[in-house]
mmCIF file of C-alpha atoms in Angstrom:
data_model
loop_
_atom_site.group_PDB
_atom_site.id
_atom_site.type_symbol
_atom_site.label_atom_id
_atom_site.label_comp_id
_atom_site.label_asym_id
_atom_site.label_seq_id
_atom_site.Cartn_x
_atom_site.Cartn_y
_atom_site.Cartn_z
ATOM 1 C CA UNK A 1 10.868 -16.172 2.532
ATOM 2 C CA UNK A 2 11.334 -13.274 0.117
ATOM 3 C CA UNK A 3 11.861 -14.235 -3.541
ATOM 4 C CA UNK A 4 11.492 -17.957 -2.817
ATOM 5 C CA UNK A 5 9.864 -20.230 -5.370
ATOM 6 C CA UNK A 6 6.914 -22.491 -4.566
ATOM 7 C CA UNK A 7 8.987 -25.600 -5.269
ATOM 8 C CA UNK A 8 11.766 -24.399 -2.957
ATOM 9 C CA UNK A 9 9.232 -23.636 -0.230
ATOM 10 C CA UNK A 10 7.693 -27.106 -0.611
ATOM 11 C CA UNK A 11 11.158 -28.641 -0.246
ATOM 12 C CA UNK A 12 11.775 -26.663 2.959
ATOM 13 C CA UNK A 13 8.460 -27.821 4.423
ATOM 14 C CA UNK A 14 9.206 -31.419 3.416
ATOM 15 C CA UNK A 15 12.705 -31.299 4.923
ATOM 16 C CA UNK A 16 11.416 -29.808 8.167
ATOM 17 C CA UNK A 17 8.675 -32.433 8.469
ATOM 18 C CA UNK A 18 11.310 -35.125 8.058
ATOM 19 C CA UNK A 19 13.945 -33.450 10.208
ATOM 20 C CA UNK A 20 15.001 -35.904 12.908
ATOM 21 C CA UNK A 21 15.775 -33.357 15.586
ATOM 22 C CA UNK A 22 12.797 -31.002 15.342
ATOM 23 C CA UNK A 23 10.776 -32.722 18.090
ATOM 24 C CA UNK A 24 12.772 -34.645 20.732
ATOM 25 C CA UNK A 25 11.444 -38.032 21.777
ATOM 26 C CA UNK A 26 11.414 -38.832 25.485
ATOM 27 C CA UNK A 27 14.039 -41.410 26.380
ATOM 28 C CA UNK A 28 12.478 -44.364 28.232
ATOM 29 C CA UNK A 29 13.844 -44.903 31.736
ATOM 30 C CA UNK A 30 15.204 -48.360 30.883
ATOM 31 C CA UNK A 31 17.172 -47.103 27.860
ATOM 32 C CA UNK A 32 20.789 -46.030 28.495
ATOM 33 C CA UNK A 33 21.853 -42.434 27.917
ATOM 34 C CA UNK A 34 23.496 -41.896 24.524
ATOM 35 C CA UNK A 35 25.738 -39.053 23.445
ATOM 36 C CA UNK A 36 24.464 -36.590 20.874
ATOM 37 C CA UNK A 37 26.413 -36.265 17.623
ATOM 38 C CA UNK A 38 27.963 -33.009 18.820
ATOM 39 C CA UNK A 39 29.037 -34.648 22.079
ATOM 40 C CA UNK A 40 30.643 -37.512 20.163
ATOM 41 C CA UNK A 41 32.786 -35.035 18.243
ATOM 42 C CA UNK A 42 33.957 -33.331 21.428
ATOM 43 C CA UNK A 43 34.625 -36.704 23.080
ATOM 44 C CA UNK A 44 36.860 -37.798 20.192
ATOM 45 C CA UNK A 45 38.774 -34.502 20.296
ATOM 46 C CA UNK A 46 39.277 -34.810 24.050
ATOM 47 C CA UNK A 47 40.715 -38.323 23.706
ATOM 48 C CA UNK A 48 43.296 -37.114 21.185
ATOM 49 C CA UNK A 49 44.530 -34.208 23.298
ATOM 50 C CA UNK A 50 45.658 -33.952 26.920
ATOM 51 C CA UNK A 51 43.998 -30.568 27.241
ATOM 52 C CA UNK A 52 40.807 -29.268 25.647
ATOM 53 C CA UNK A 53 40.622 -25.770 27.093
ATOM 54 C CA UNK A 54 39.208 -24.439 23.835
ATOM 55 C CA UNK A 55 35.953 -26.086 24.896
ATOM 56 C CA UNK A 56 35.791 -24.170 28.178
ATOM 57 C CA UNK A 57 32.987 -21.623 28.509
ATOM 58 C CA UNK A 58 33.993 -19.227 31.318
ATOM 59 C CA UNK A 59 32.192 -16.274 32.835
ATOM 60 C CA UNK A 60 32.936 -13.900 35.709
ATOM 61 C CA UNK A 61 30.190 -11.896 37.403
ATOM 62 C CA UNK A 62 30.576 -9.057 39.875
ATOM 63 C CA UNK A 63 27.917 -9.302 42.593
ATOM 64 C CA UNK A 64 27.202 -6.151 44.597
ATOM 65 C CA UNK A 65 25.151 -5.964 47.783
ATOM 66 C CA UNK A 66 24.952 -8.277 50.764
ATOM 67 C CA UNK A 67 25.179 -11.851 49.501
ATOM 68 C CA UNK A 68 23.357 -14.784 51.040
ATOM 69 C CA UNK A 69 25.958 -17.487 50.399
ATOM 70 C CA UNK A 70 23.742 -20.277 51.656
ATOM 71 C CA UNK A 71 20.964 -19.286 49.254
ATOM 72 C CA UNK A 72 23.451 -19.067 46.367
ATOM 73 C CA UNK A 73 24.832 -22.507 47.165
ATOM 74 C CA UNK A 74 21.368 -24.054 47.410
ATOM 75 C CA UNK A 75 20.316 -22.394 44.156
ATOM 76 C CA UNK A 76 23.277 -23.780 42.223
ATOM 77 C CA UNK A 77 22.742 -27.265 43.663
ATOM 78 C CA UNK A 78 19.082 -27.040 42.649
ATOM 79 C CA UNK A 79 20.047 -26.256 39.051
ATOM 80 C CA UNK A 80 22.458 -29.201 38.941
ATOM 81 C CA UNK A 81 19.730 -31.450 40.334
ATOM 82 C CA UNK A 82 17.167 -30.136 37.838
ATOM 83 C CA UNK A 83 19.308 -30.656 34.718
ATOM 84 C CA UNK A 84 20.506 -34.248 34.360
ATOM 85 C CA UNK A 85 23.358 -33.337 32.034
ATOM 86 C CA UNK A 86 25.017 -31.370 34.844
ATOM 87 C CA UNK A 87 25.244 -34.435 37.117
ATOM 88 C CA UNK A 88 25.983 -37.148 34.571
ATOM 89 C CA UNK A 89 29.239 -39.123 34.655
ATOM 90 C CA UNK A 90 30.730 -40.157 31.315
ATOM 91 C CA UNK A 91 33.334 -42.899 30.937
ATOM 92 C CA UNK A 92 34.590 -45.394 28.391
ATOM 93 C CA UNK A 93 33.286 -48.945 28.702
ATOM 94 C CA UNK A 94 34.897 -51.179 26.085
ATOM 95 C CA UNK A 95 34.270 -49.597 22.691
ATOM 96 C CA UNK A 96 31.306 -47.619 23.944
ATOM 97 C CA UNK A 97 30.759 -44.614 26.214
ATOM 98 C CA UNK A 98 28.679 -45.160 29.328
ATOM 99 C CA UNK A 99 26.706 -42.452 31.092
ATOM 100 C CA UNK A 100 25.465 -42.639 34.679
ATOM 101 C CA UNK A 101 23.429 -40.118 36.648
ATOM 102 C CA UNK A 102 24.879 -39.098 40.004
ATOM 103 C CA UNK A 103 21.717 -38.522 42.028
ATOM 104 C CA UNK A 104 23.722 -37.854 45.214
ATOM 105 C CA UNK A 105 25.681 -34.931 43.800
ATOM 106 C CA UNK A 106 26.131 -32.059 46.258
ATOM 107 C CA UNK A 107 28.810 -29.451 46.692
ATOM 108 C CA UNK A 108 29.778 -26.263 48.500
ATOM 109 C CA UNK A 109 30.908 -23.262 46.478
ATOM 110 C CA UNK A 110 34.503 -22.562 47.568
ATOM 111 C CA UNK A 111 34.953 -19.024 48.890
ATOM 112 C CA UNK A 112 38.223 -17.085 49.123
ATOM 113 C CA UNK A 113 38.309 -13.936 51.235
ATOM 114 C CA UNK A 114 40.464 -11.253 49.592
ATOM 115 C CA UNK A 115 38.957 -8.328 51.507
ATOM 116 C CA UNK A 116 42.167 -7.632 53.436
ATOM 117 C CA UNK A 117 44.199 -7.050 50.261
ATOM 118 C CA UNK A 118 44.934 -3.579 48.927
ATOM 119 C CA UNK A 119 42.904 -2.300 45.965
ATOM 120 C CA UNK A 120 45.732 -3.075 43.558
ATOM 121 C CA UNK A 121 46.267 -6.530 45.062
ATOM 122 C CA UNK A 122 42.548 -7.276 44.761
ATOM 123 C CA UNK A 123 42.566 -6.268 41.106
ATOM 124 C CA UNK A 124 45.544 -8.538 40.356
ATOM 125 C CA UNK A 125 44.032 -11.401 42.361
ATOM 126 C CA UNK A 126 40.670 -11.176 40.580
ATOM 127 C CA UNK A 127 42.437 -11.019 37.224
ATOM 128 C CA UNK A 128 44.668 -14.038 37.954
ATOM 129 C CA UNK A 129 41.781 -16.123 39.333
ATOM 130 C CA UNK A 130 39.629 -15.279 36.316
ATOM 131 C CA UNK A 131 42.399 -16.421 33.963
ATOM 132 C CA UNK A 132 42.975 -19.577 36.035
ATOM 133 C CA UNK A 133 39.286 -20.466 35.837
ATOM 134 C CA UNK A 134 39.311 -19.932 32.084
ATOM 135 C CA UNK A 135 42.264 -22.300 31.704
ATOM 136 C CA UNK A 136 41.057 -25.062 34.050
ATOM 137 C CA UNK A 137 41.491 -28.439 32.339
ATOM 138 C CA UNK A 138 38.008 -29.946 32.218
ATOM 139 C CA UNK A 139 37.619 -33.213 30.264
ATOM 140 C CA UNK A 140 34.482 -35.150 29.327
ATOM 141 C CA UNK A 141 35.668 -38.308 31.098
ATOM 142 C CA UNK A 142 36.255 -36.419 34.360
ATOM 143 C CA UNK A 143 33.549 -35.255 36.745
ATOM 144 C CA UNK A 144 32.047 -32.747 37.283
ATOM 145 C CA UNK A 145 32.392 -30.850 34.037
ATOM 146 C CA UNK A 146 32.142 -27.404 35.576
ATOM 147 C CA UNK A 147 33.995 -25.435 38.204
ATOM 148 C CA UNK A 148 32.863 -22.536 40.355
ATOM 149 C CA UNK A 149 34.552 -20.202 42.834
ATOM 150 C CA UNK A 150 33.522 -17.137 44.816
ATOM 151 C CA UNK A 151 35.892 -14.288 45.694
ATOM 152 C CA UNK A 152 34.864 -11.983 48.548
ATOM 153 C CA UNK A 153 36.358 -8.534 47.976
ATOM 154 C CA UNK A 154 34.185 -6.845 50.652
ATOM 155 C CA UNK A 155 31.035 -7.531 52.664
ATOM 156 C CA UNK A 156 28.979 -6.197 49.752
ATOM 157 C CA UNK A 157 31.231 -7.151 46.823
ATOM 158 C CA UNK A 158 31.795 -10.661 45.480
ATOM 159 C CA UNK A 159 33.056 -12.151 42.219
ATOM 160 C CA UNK A 160 31.356 -15.283 40.949
ATOM 161 C CA UNK A 161 33.679 -17.285 38.669
ATOM 162 C CA UNK A 162 32.142 -20.087 36.656
ATOM 163 C CA UNK A 163 33.544 -22.326 33.916
ATOM 164 C CA UNK A 164 31.664 -25.143 32.193
ATOM 165 C CA UNK A 165 32.746 -27.529 29.433
ATOM 166 C CA UNK A 166 31.115 -27.295 26.018
ATOM 167 C CA UNK A 167 30.458 -31.055 26.259
ATOM 168 C CA UNK A 168 27.507 -30.298 28.553
ATOM 169 C CA UNK A 169 26.637 -26.680 27.719
ATOM 170 C CA UNK A 170 26.714 -23.968 25.085
ATOM 171 C CA UNK A 171 26.148 -20.228 24.848
ATOM 172 C CA UNK A 172 22.371 -20.661 25.164
ATOM 173 C CA UNK A 173 22.883 -22.591 28.393
ATOM 174 C CA UNK A 174 24.192 -19.515 30.205
ATOM 175 C CA UNK A 175 20.881 -17.736 29.826
ATOM 176 C CA UNK A 176 19.067 -20.744 31.287
ATOM 177 C CA UNK A 177 21.564 -21.314 34.101
ATOM 178 C CA UNK A 178 21.739 -17.729 35.313
ATOM 179 C CA UNK A 179 18.037 -17.025 34.880
ATOM 180 C CA UNK A 180 17.346 -20.044 37.073
ATOM 181 C CA UNK A 181 20.145 -19.100 39.472
ATOM 182 C CA UNK A 182 18.522 -15.719 40.059
ATOM 183 C CA UNK A 183 15.091 -17.348 40.416
ATOM 184 C CA UNK A 184 16.138 -19.992 42.941
ATOM 185 C CA UNK A 185 18.416 -17.631 44.847
ATOM 186 C CA UNK A 186 15.479 -15.314 45.520
ATOM 187 C CA UNK A 187 13.287 -18.237 46.592
ATOM 188 C CA UNK A 188 15.866 -19.587 49.046
ATOM 189 C CA UNK A 189 16.859 -16.117 50.248
ATOM 190 C CA UNK A 190 13.231 -15.254 51.045
ATOM 191 C CA UNK A 191 12.534 -18.655 52.590
ATOM 192 C CA UNK A 192 9.770 -19.368 50.083
ATOM 193 C CA UNK A 193 8.431 -22.911 49.897
ATOM 194 C CA UNK A 194 8.008 -24.120 46.340
ATOM 195 C CA UNK A 195 7.256 -27.206 44.283
ATOM 196 C CA UNK A 196 7.979 -27.477 40.587
ATOM 197 C CA UNK A 197 7.213 -29.896 37.820
ATOM 198 C CA UNK A 198 10.258 -31.674 36.374
ATOM 199 C CA UNK A 199 11.560 -30.506 33.016
ATOM 200 C CA UNK A 200 9.594 -31.794 30.042
ATOM 201 C CA UNK A 201 12.770 -32.695 28.188
ATOM 202 C CA UNK A 202 16.364 -33.386 29.207
ATOM 203 C CA UNK A 203 19.388 -33.129 26.905
ATOM 204 C CA UNK A 204 19.665 -36.923 26.941
ATOM 205 C CA UNK A 205 16.431 -36.949 24.900
ATOM 206 C CA UNK A 206 18.375 -35.336 22.030
ATOM 207 C CA UNK A 207 20.878 -38.199 21.899
ATOM 208 C CA UNK A 208 18.046 -40.721 22.063
ATOM 209 C CA UNK A 209 16.110 -38.971 19.283
ATOM 210 C CA UNK A 210 19.162 -38.855 17.021
ATOM 211 C CA UNK A 211 19.703 -42.571 17.608
ATOM 212 C CA UNK A 212 16.160 -43.768 16.830
ATOM 213 C CA UNK A 213 15.677 -41.415 13.858
ATOM 214 C CA UNK A 214 19.108 -41.787 12.331
ATOM 215 C CA UNK A 215 18.975 -41.293 8.559
ATOM 216 C CA UNK A 216 22.204 -42.408 6.905
ATOM 217 C CA UNK A 217 21.071 -41.242 3.468
ATOM 218 C CA UNK A 218 20.534 -37.694 4.727
ATOM 219 C CA UNK A 219 23.841 -37.746 6.602
ATOM 220 C CA UNK A 220 25.673 -38.831 3.441
ATOM 221 C CA UNK A 221 24.142 -35.845 1.659
ATOM 222 C CA UNK A 222 25.462 -33.584 4.420
ATOM 223 C CA UNK A 223 28.924 -35.135 4.270
ATOM 224 C CA UNK A 224 29.008 -34.508 0.515
ATOM 225 C CA UNK A 225 28.065 -30.876 1.152
ATOM 226 C CA UNK A 226 31.058 -30.352 3.459
ATOM 227 C CA UNK A 227 33.426 -32.271 1.192
ATOM 228 C CA UNK A 228 32.492 -30.048 -1.741
ATOM 229 C CA UNK A 229 32.542 -26.912 0.407
ATOM 230 C CA UNK A 230 36.229 -27.304 1.337
ATOM 231 C CA UNK A 231 37.489 -29.246 -1.669
ATOM 232 C CA UNK A 232 40.831 -27.903 -2.913
ATOM 233 C CA UNK A 233 40.603 -25.023 -0.495
ATOM 234 C CA UNK A 234 42.610 -23.855 2.495
ATOM 235 C CA UNK A 235 40.973 -24.241 5.879
ATOM 236 C CA UNK A 236 43.423 -21.924 7.639
ATOM 237 C CA UNK A 237 42.643 -18.213 7.692
ATOM 238 C CA UNK A 238 45.450 -15.969 6.509
ATOM 239 C CA UNK A 239 45.235 -13.227 9.089
ATOM 240 C CA UNK A 240 47.812 -10.585 10.075
ATOM 241 C CA UNK A 241 49.651 -11.769 13.179
ATOM 242 C CA UNK A 242 52.139 -10.125 15.515
ATOM 243 C CA UNK A 243 53.937 -13.419 16.143
ATOM 244 C CA UNK A 244 54.354 -16.696 14.227
ATOM 245 C CA UNK A 245 52.132 -19.579 15.259
ATOM 246 C CA UNK A 246 53.775 -21.867 17.843
ATOM 247 C CA UNK A 247 54.330 -25.495 16.714
ATOM 248 C CA UNK A 248 51.669 -26.645 19.170
ATOM 249 C CA UNK A 249 48.559 -24.560 19.771
ATOM 250 C CA UNK A 250 48.314 -23.095 23.257
ATOM 251 C CA UNK A 251 45.841 -20.800 24.986
ATOM 252 C CA UNK A 252 48.033 -17.790 25.682
ATOM 253 C CA UNK A 253 46.164 -15.409 23.412
ATOM 254 C CA UNK A 254 44.184 -12.329 24.396
ATOM 255 C CA UNK A 255 40.462 -11.989 24.834
ATOM 256 C CA UNK A 256 38.734 -9.031 23.223
ATOM 257 C CA UNK A 257 35.572 -7.921 25.005
ATOM 258 C CA UNK A 258 33.007 -5.362 23.981
ATOM 259 C CA UNK A 259 29.657 -4.290 25.393
ATOM 260 C CA UNK A 260 26.652 -3.452 23.227
ATOM 261 C CA UNK A 261 24.464 -1.000 25.131
ATOM 262 C CA UNK A 262 20.681 -1.233 25.055
ATOM 263 C CA UNK A 263 20.330 1.610 22.519
ATOM 264 C CA UNK A 264 22.741 0.046 20.047
ATOM 265 C CA UNK A 265 21.210 -3.421 20.591
ATOM 266 C CA UNK A 266 17.773 -1.982 19.783
ATOM 267 C CA UNK A 267 19.193 -0.454 16.587
ATOM 268 C CA UNK A 268 20.618 -3.848 15.596
ATOM 269 C CA UNK A 269 17.228 -5.416 16.298
ATOM 270 C CA UNK A 270 15.447 -2.943 14.024
ATOM 271 C CA UNK A 271 18.067 -3.381 11.311
ATOM 272 C CA UNK A 272 17.868 -7.178 11.190
ATOM 273 C CA UNK A 273 14.063 -7.051 11.293
ATOM 274 C CA UNK A 274 14.061 -4.808 8.219
ATOM 275 C CA UNK A 275 16.258 -7.312 6.382
ATOM 276 C CA UNK A 276 14.468 -10.478 7.507
ATOM 277 C CA UNK A 277 17.324 -12.060 9.467
ATOM 278 C CA UNK A 278 18.082 -12.721 13.134
ATOM 279 C CA UNK A 279 20.543 -11.038 15.483
ATOM 280 C CA UNK A 280 22.459 -14.320 15.632
ATOM 281 C CA UNK A 281 22.842 -14.350 11.843
ATOM 282 C CA UNK A 282 23.894 -10.690 11.841
ATOM 283 C CA UNK A 283 26.600 -11.299 14.441
ATOM 284 C CA UNK A 284 27.077 -14.981 13.513
ATOM 285 C CA UNK A 285 26.982 -16.343 17.047
ATOM 286 C CA UNK A 286 27.174 -20.127 16.928
ATOM 287 C CA UNK A 287 29.622 -23.002 17.079
ATOM 288 C CA UNK A 288 28.726 -23.956 13.532
ATOM 289 C CA UNK A 289 31.356 -24.167 10.812
ATOM 290 C CA UNK A 290 30.700 -21.624 8.070
ATOM 291 C CA UNK A 291 32.841 -20.700 5.097
ATOM 292 C CA UNK A 292 32.260 -17.011 4.405
ATOM 293 C CA UNK A 293 34.109 -15.625 1.403
ATOM 294 C CA UNK A 294 34.278 -11.841 1.218
ATOM 295 C CA UNK A 295 33.372 -10.332 -2.145
ATOM 296 C CA UNK A 296 34.530 -6.677 -2.305
ATOM 297 C CA UNK A 297 32.034 -6.032 -5.119
ATOM 298 C CA UNK A 298 29.028 -6.675 -2.875
ATOM 299 C CA UNK A 299 27.356 -3.988 -0.795
ATOM 300 C CA UNK A 300 27.034 -4.565 2.949
ATOM 301 C CA UNK A 301 23.324 -5.427 2.589
ATOM 302 C CA UNK A 302 24.049 -7.861 -0.240
ATOM 303 C CA UNK A 303 26.812 -9.527 1.746
ATOM 304 C CA UNK A 304 24.496 -9.753 4.761
ATOM 305 C CA UNK A 305 22.082 -11.848 2.711
ATOM 306 C CA UNK A 306 24.935 -14.092 1.569
ATOM 307 C CA UNK A 307 26.001 -14.607 5.196
ATOM 308 C CA UNK A 308 22.437 -15.321 6.346
ATOM 309 C CA UNK A 309 21.933 -17.960 3.633
ATOM 310 C CA UNK A 310 25.309 -19.538 4.368
ATOM 311 C CA UNK A 311 24.510 -19.807 8.063
ATOM 312 C CA UNK A 312 21.148 -21.448 7.377
ATOM 313 C CA UNK A 313 22.842 -24.034 5.148
ATOM 314 C CA UNK A 314 25.683 -24.577 7.622
ATOM 315 C CA UNK A 315 23.350 -25.112 10.569
ATOM 316 C CA UNK A 316 21.249 -27.604 8.602
ATOM 317 C CA UNK A 317 24.214 -29.507 7.189
ATOM 318 C CA UNK A 318 26.031 -29.241 10.530
ATOM 319 C CA UNK A 319 23.551 -31.596 12.227
ATOM 320 C CA UNK A 320 25.947 -34.498 11.584
ATOM 321 C CA UNK A 321 28.350 -33.096 14.173
ATOM 322 C CA UNK A 322 31.797 -31.527 13.982
ATOM 323 C CA UNK A 323 33.634 -34.860 13.932
ATOM 324 C CA UNK A 324 31.894 -35.998 10.731
ATOM 325 C CA UNK A 325 32.272 -32.533 9.198
ATOM 326 C CA UNK A 326 36.045 -32.715 9.752
ATOM 327 C CA UNK A 327 36.162 -36.246 8.327
ATOM 328 C CA UNK A 328 34.204 -35.184 5.235
ATOM 329 C CA UNK A 329 36.166 -31.972 4.616
ATOM 330 C CA UNK A 330 39.453 -33.734 5.464
ATOM 331 C CA UNK A 331 41.486 -30.537 6.044
ATOM 332 C CA UNK A 332 45.265 -30.697 6.509
ATOM 333 C CA UNK A 333 45.953 -31.766 10.106
ATOM 334 C CA UNK A 334 48.278 -29.586 12.173
ATOM 335 C CA UNK A 335 49.029 -29.210 15.875
ATOM 336 C CA UNK A 336 49.225 -25.406 15.602
ATOM 337 C CA UNK A 337 45.527 -24.768 14.859
ATOM 338 C CA UNK A 338 42.017 -26.128 15.085
ATOM 339 C CA UNK A 339 40.635 -27.664 11.915
ATOM 340 C CA UNK A 340 38.112 -25.645 9.887
ATOM 341 C CA UNK A 341 37.812 -22.641 12.198
ATOM 342 C CA UNK A 342 40.192 -20.209 13.880
ATOM 343 C CA UNK A 343 37.763 -17.423 14.793
ATOM 344 C CA UNK A 344 34.954 -17.736 17.325
ATOM 345 C CA UNK A 345 32.605 -15.021 18.538
ATOM 346 C CA UNK A 346 30.587 -15.433 21.718
ATOM 347 C CA UNK A 347 27.663 -13.264 22.782
ATOM 348 C CA UNK A 348 26.380 -13.467 26.370
ATOM 349 C CA UNK A 349 22.741 -12.410 26.205
ATOM 350 C CA UNK A 350 21.103 -12.591 29.629
ATOM 351 C CA UNK A 351 20.239 -10.364 32.544
ATOM 352 C CA UNK A 352 21.086 -11.292 36.157
#
């Protein structure tokens, strides 16, 4: 709130008090489940393409120590039972999309024993299975929208491979899923009896809240923002490439991973605190469209403030969903790229 005028602060408070999605409203039991605006955008994209692997969110975890497979299986089933969105079926019904809860959902985590392979063979097998899980073709109108597999490399070494579709999860979801997985695994492993209150809110409450508090006037303002943002401007990044883009976008590119150790993460935390921004703004971790022009005349600190302000605006204006953003910006359509963004950064921030 540094250097902000009273009138600007009053406008922020007014906007927040009238923001439709600040406080979810509980969906009544007799009201059908509705998609959120973000889900609608993903649904439309999935209907236009045979494959939507760009919406996959994969992760591979190495588990060391003796593993209680039964406890792991029960824990994952408990999480699916607890979160309605993980056991909801979505399908087209006329011109609408219907959603039904599958209250009888149950599954066994498939296990493949690779312990008899040589060290090199294990490495290649783990690598190939990890890539295969990343490229699994999950679609919103197919069920379930996640896939899991366990590789046993030794009695005390397993690899937990998990991929979930962005239609029902995002980066924040991983922290919830794996925190709960650890919690329930320990309970089942130790044979502890437990009873828990149901979740106060489900994701379906977001779709319901958006529906009952829809404000077309505000959405038109947001559409105008995106139209002006990309008017007469290229939406494709001109980046140095080793090879020309293929005519049709595929998923054969490389992943670049890096690990931020606790010391460096603490330094980042202190730095962003000094400058009044969040770690997520500093690293720009979100599936929100943002147009960030680089001005070589700005210092790093000055540019950081520009980025932070742009992200705040983009997240507010992005509430209309990616599909309406694309419609408003109306970028040139091409099969060799995704519209409006070609770079995505993902930060996995949880401890298992």
